[in-house]
mmCIF file of C-alpha atoms in Angstrom:
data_model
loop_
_atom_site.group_PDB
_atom_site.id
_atom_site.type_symbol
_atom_site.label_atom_id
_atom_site.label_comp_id
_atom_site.label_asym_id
_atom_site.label_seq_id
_atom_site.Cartn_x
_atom_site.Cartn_y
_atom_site.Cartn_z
ATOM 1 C CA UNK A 1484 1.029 -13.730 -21.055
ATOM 2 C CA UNK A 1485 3.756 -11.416 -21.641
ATOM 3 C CA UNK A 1486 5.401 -9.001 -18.980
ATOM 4 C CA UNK A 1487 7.500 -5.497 -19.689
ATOM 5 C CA UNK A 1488 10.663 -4.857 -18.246
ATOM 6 C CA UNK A 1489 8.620 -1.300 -17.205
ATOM 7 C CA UNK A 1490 9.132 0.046 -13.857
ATOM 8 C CA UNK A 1491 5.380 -0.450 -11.538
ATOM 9 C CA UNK A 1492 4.351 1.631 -9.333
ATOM 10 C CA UNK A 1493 2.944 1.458 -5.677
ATOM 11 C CA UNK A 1494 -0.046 2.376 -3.438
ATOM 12 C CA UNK A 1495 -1.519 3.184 0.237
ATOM 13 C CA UNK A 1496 -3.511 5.264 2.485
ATOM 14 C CA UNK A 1497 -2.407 8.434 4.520
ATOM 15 C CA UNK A 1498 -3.706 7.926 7.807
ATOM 16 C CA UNK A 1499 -1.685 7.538 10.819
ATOM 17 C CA UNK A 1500 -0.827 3.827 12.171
ATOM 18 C CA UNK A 1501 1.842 1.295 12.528
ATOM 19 C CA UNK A 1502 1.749 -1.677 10.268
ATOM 20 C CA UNK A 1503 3.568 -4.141 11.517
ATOM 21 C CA UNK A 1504 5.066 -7.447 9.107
ATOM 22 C CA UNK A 1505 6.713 -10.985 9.566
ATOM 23 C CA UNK A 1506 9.556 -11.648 6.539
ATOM 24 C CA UNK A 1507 8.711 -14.869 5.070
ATOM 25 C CA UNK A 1508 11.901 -16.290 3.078
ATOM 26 C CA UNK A 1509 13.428 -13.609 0.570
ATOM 27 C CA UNK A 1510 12.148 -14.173 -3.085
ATOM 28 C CA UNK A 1511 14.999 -12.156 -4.798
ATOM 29 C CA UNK A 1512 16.879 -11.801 -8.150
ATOM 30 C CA UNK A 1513 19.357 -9.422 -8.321
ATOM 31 C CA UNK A 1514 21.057 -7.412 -5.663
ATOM 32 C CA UNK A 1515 20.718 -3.848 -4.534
ATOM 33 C CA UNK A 1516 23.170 -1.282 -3.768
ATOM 34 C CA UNK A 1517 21.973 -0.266 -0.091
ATOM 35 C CA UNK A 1518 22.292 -2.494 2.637
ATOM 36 C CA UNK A 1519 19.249 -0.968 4.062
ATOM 37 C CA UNK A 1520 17.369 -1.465 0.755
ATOM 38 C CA UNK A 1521 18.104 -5.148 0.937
ATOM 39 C CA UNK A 1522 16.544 -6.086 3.860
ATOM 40 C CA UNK A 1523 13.176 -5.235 1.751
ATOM 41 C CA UNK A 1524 13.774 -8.353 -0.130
ATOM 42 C CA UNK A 1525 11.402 -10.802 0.505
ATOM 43 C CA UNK A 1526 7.523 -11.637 1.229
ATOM 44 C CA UNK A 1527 6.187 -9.894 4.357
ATOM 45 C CA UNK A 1528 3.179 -11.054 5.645
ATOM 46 C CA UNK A 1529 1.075 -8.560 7.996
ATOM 47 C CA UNK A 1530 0.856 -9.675 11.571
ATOM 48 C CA UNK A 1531 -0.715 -6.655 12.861
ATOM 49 C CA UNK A 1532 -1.966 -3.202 12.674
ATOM 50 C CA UNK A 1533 -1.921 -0.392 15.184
ATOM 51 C CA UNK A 1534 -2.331 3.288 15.948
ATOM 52 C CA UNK A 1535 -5.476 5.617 15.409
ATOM 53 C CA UNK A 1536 -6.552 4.852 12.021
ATOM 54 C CA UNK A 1537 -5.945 1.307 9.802
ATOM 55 C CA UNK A 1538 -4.210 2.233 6.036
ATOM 56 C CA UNK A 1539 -6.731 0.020 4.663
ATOM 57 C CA UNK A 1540 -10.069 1.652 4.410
ATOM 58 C CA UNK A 1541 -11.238 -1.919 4.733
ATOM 59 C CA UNK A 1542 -10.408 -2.011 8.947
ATOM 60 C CA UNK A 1543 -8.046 -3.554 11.323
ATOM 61 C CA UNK A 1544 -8.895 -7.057 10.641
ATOM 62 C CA UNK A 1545 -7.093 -7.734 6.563
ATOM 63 C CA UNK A 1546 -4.383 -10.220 5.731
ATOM 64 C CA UNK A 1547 -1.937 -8.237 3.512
ATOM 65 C CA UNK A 1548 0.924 -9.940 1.856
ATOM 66 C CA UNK A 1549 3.672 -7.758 0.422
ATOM 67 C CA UNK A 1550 6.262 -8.532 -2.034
ATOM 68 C CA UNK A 1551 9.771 -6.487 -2.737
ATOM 69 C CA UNK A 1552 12.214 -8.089 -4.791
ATOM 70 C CA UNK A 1553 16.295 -7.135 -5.144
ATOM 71 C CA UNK A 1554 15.027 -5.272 -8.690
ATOM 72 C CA UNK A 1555 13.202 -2.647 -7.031
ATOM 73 C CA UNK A 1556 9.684 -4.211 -7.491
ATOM 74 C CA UNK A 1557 6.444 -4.842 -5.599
ATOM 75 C CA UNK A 1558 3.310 -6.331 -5.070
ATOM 76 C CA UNK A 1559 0.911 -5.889 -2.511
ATOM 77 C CA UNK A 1560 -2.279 -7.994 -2.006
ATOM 78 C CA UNK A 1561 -4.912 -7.245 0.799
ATOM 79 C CA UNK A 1562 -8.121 -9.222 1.622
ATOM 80 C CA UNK A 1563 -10.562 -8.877 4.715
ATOM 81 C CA UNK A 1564 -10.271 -11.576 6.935
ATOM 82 C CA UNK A 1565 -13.667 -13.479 7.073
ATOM 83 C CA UNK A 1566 -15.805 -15.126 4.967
ATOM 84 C CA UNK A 1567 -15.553 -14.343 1.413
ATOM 85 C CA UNK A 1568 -18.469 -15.936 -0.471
ATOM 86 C CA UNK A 1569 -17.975 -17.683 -3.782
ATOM 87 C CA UNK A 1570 -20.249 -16.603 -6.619
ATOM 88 C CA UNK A 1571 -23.827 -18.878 -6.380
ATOM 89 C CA UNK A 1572 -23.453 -19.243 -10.419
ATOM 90 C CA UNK A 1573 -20.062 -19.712 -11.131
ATOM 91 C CA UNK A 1574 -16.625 -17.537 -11.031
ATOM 92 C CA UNK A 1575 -17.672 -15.759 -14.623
ATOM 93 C CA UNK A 1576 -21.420 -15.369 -13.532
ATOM 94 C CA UNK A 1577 -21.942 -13.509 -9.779
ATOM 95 C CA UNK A 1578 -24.430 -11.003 -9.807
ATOM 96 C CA UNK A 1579 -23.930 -7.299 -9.322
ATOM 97 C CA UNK A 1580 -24.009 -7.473 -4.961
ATOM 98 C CA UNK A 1581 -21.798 -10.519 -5.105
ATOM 99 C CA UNK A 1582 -19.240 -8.706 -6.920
ATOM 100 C CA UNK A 1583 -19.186 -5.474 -5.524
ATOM 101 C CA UNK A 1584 -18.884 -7.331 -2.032
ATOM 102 C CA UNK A 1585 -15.762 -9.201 -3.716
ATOM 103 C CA UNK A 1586 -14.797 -6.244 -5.011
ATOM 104 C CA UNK A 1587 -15.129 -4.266 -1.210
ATOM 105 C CA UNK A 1588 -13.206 -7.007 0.073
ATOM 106 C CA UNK A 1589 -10.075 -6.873 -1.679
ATOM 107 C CA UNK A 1590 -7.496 -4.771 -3.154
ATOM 108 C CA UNK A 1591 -4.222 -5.411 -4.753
ATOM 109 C CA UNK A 1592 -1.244 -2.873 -6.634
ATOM 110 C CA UNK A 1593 2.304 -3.565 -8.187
ATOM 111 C CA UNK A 1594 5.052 -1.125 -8.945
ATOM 112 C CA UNK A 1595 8.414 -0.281 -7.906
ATOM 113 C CA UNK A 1596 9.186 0.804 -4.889
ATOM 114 C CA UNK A 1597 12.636 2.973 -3.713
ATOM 115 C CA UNK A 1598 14.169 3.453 -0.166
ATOM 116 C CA UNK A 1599 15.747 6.588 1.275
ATOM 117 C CA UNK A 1600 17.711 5.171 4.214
ATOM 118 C CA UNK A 1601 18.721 8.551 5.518
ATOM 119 C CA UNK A 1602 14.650 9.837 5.759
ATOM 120 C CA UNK A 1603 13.919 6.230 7.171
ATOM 121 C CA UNK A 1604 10.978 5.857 4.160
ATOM 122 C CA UNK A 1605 9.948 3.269 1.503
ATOM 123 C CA UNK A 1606 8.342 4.891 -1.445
ATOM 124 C CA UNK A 1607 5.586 2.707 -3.120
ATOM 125 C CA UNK A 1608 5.225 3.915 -7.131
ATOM 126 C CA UNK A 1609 1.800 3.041 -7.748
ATOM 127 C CA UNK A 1610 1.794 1.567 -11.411
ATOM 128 C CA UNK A 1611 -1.163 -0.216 -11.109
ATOM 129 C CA UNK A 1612 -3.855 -1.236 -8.365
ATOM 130 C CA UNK A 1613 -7.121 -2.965 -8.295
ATOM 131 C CA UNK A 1614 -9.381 0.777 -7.640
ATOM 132 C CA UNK A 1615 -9.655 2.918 -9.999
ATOM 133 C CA UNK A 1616 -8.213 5.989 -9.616
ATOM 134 C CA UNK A 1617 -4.924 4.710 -7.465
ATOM 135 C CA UNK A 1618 -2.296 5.008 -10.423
ATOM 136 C CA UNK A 1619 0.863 6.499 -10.597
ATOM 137 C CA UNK A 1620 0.495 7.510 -6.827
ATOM 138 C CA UNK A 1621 3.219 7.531 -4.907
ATOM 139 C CA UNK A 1622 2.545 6.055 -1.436
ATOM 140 C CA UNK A 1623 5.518 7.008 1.033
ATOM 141 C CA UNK A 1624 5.975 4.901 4.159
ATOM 142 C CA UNK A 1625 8.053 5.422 6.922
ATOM 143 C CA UNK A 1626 9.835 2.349 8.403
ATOM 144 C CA UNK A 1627 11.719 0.774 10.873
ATOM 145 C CA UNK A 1628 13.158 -2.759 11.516
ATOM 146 C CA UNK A 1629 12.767 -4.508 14.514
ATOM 147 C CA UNK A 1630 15.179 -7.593 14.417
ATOM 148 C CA UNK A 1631 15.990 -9.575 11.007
ATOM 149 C CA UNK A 1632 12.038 -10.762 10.626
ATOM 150 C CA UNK A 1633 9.983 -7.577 11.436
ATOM 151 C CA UNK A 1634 9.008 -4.474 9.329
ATOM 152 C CA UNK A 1635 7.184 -1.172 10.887
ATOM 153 C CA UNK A 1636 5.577 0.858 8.270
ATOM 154 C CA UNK A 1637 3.755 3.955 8.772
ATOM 155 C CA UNK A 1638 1.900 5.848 6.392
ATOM 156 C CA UNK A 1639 3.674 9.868 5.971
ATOM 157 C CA UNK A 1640 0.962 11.571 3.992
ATOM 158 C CA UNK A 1641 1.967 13.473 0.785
ATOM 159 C CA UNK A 1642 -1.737 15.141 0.415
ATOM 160 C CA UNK A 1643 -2.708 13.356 -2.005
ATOM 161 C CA UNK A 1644 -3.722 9.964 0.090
ATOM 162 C CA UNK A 1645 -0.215 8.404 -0.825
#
């Protein structure tokens, strides 16, 4: 498998809540300019999610696993927590319920991502994402950092569900 050196770009939901992440140890390349911007870098693993409405049209209760690397990329993977059942006939061969439950149970989108440290937001640029219909949208998130392991995002919607 070959990968471009294209820029990818991002996803979310524009609903109001606080999404709240634990850093896991920085997987990183190269080095950005802003000091803000850096302290993206690394895996961030969701630890909880609060406020009126979840981004995730899935619910409160996901794992979520984001990626931003010092190159201005990212990857974002969401599953419901629970049981998700393996195909009866094989991982080629589940029938049309088992994979539209597979499919209503998970998401996932890559792209690049920039930061405006003097708005306080992250934009995700949506290249591509598991639904159909989520490219090239740009999903802005406002954010704050609570210590050297934390990240607050909250959804700032654009009108278009970004």
């Amino acid at each position: 498998i070959e990968f471009s050196q294209k820029r990818w770009y991002f996803m979310s939901r524009a609903v109001i809540c606080v999404v709240i992440f634990l850093c896991l140890p920085p997987l990183s390349a190269r080095a950005q300019n802003d000091s803000i911007a850096k302290r993206f870098v690394g895996a961030w693993k969701l630890v909880s999610v609060e406020g009126e409405d979840p981004v995730s049209p899935m619910g409160f209760d996901i794992h979520q696993m984001i990626i931003y690397d010092a190159s201005g990329w990212i990857s974002s993977q969401v599953a419901v927590k629970g049981d998700r059942k393996f195909f009866a006939r094989g991982l080629r061969s589940g029938t049309v319920g088992e994979k539209a439950a597979a499919f209503d149970s998970y998401f996932a989108y890559y792209g690049t991502y920039t930061v405006d440290s003097e708005k306080k937001t992250v934009t995700h640029h949506v290249e591509n994402h598991s639904w159909p219909g989520r490219r090239g949208v740009n999903n802005v998130r406002w954010f704050e950092f609570d210590g050297n392991d934390r990240l607050i995002l909250m959804p700032v919607s654009d009108g278009r569900g970004g």
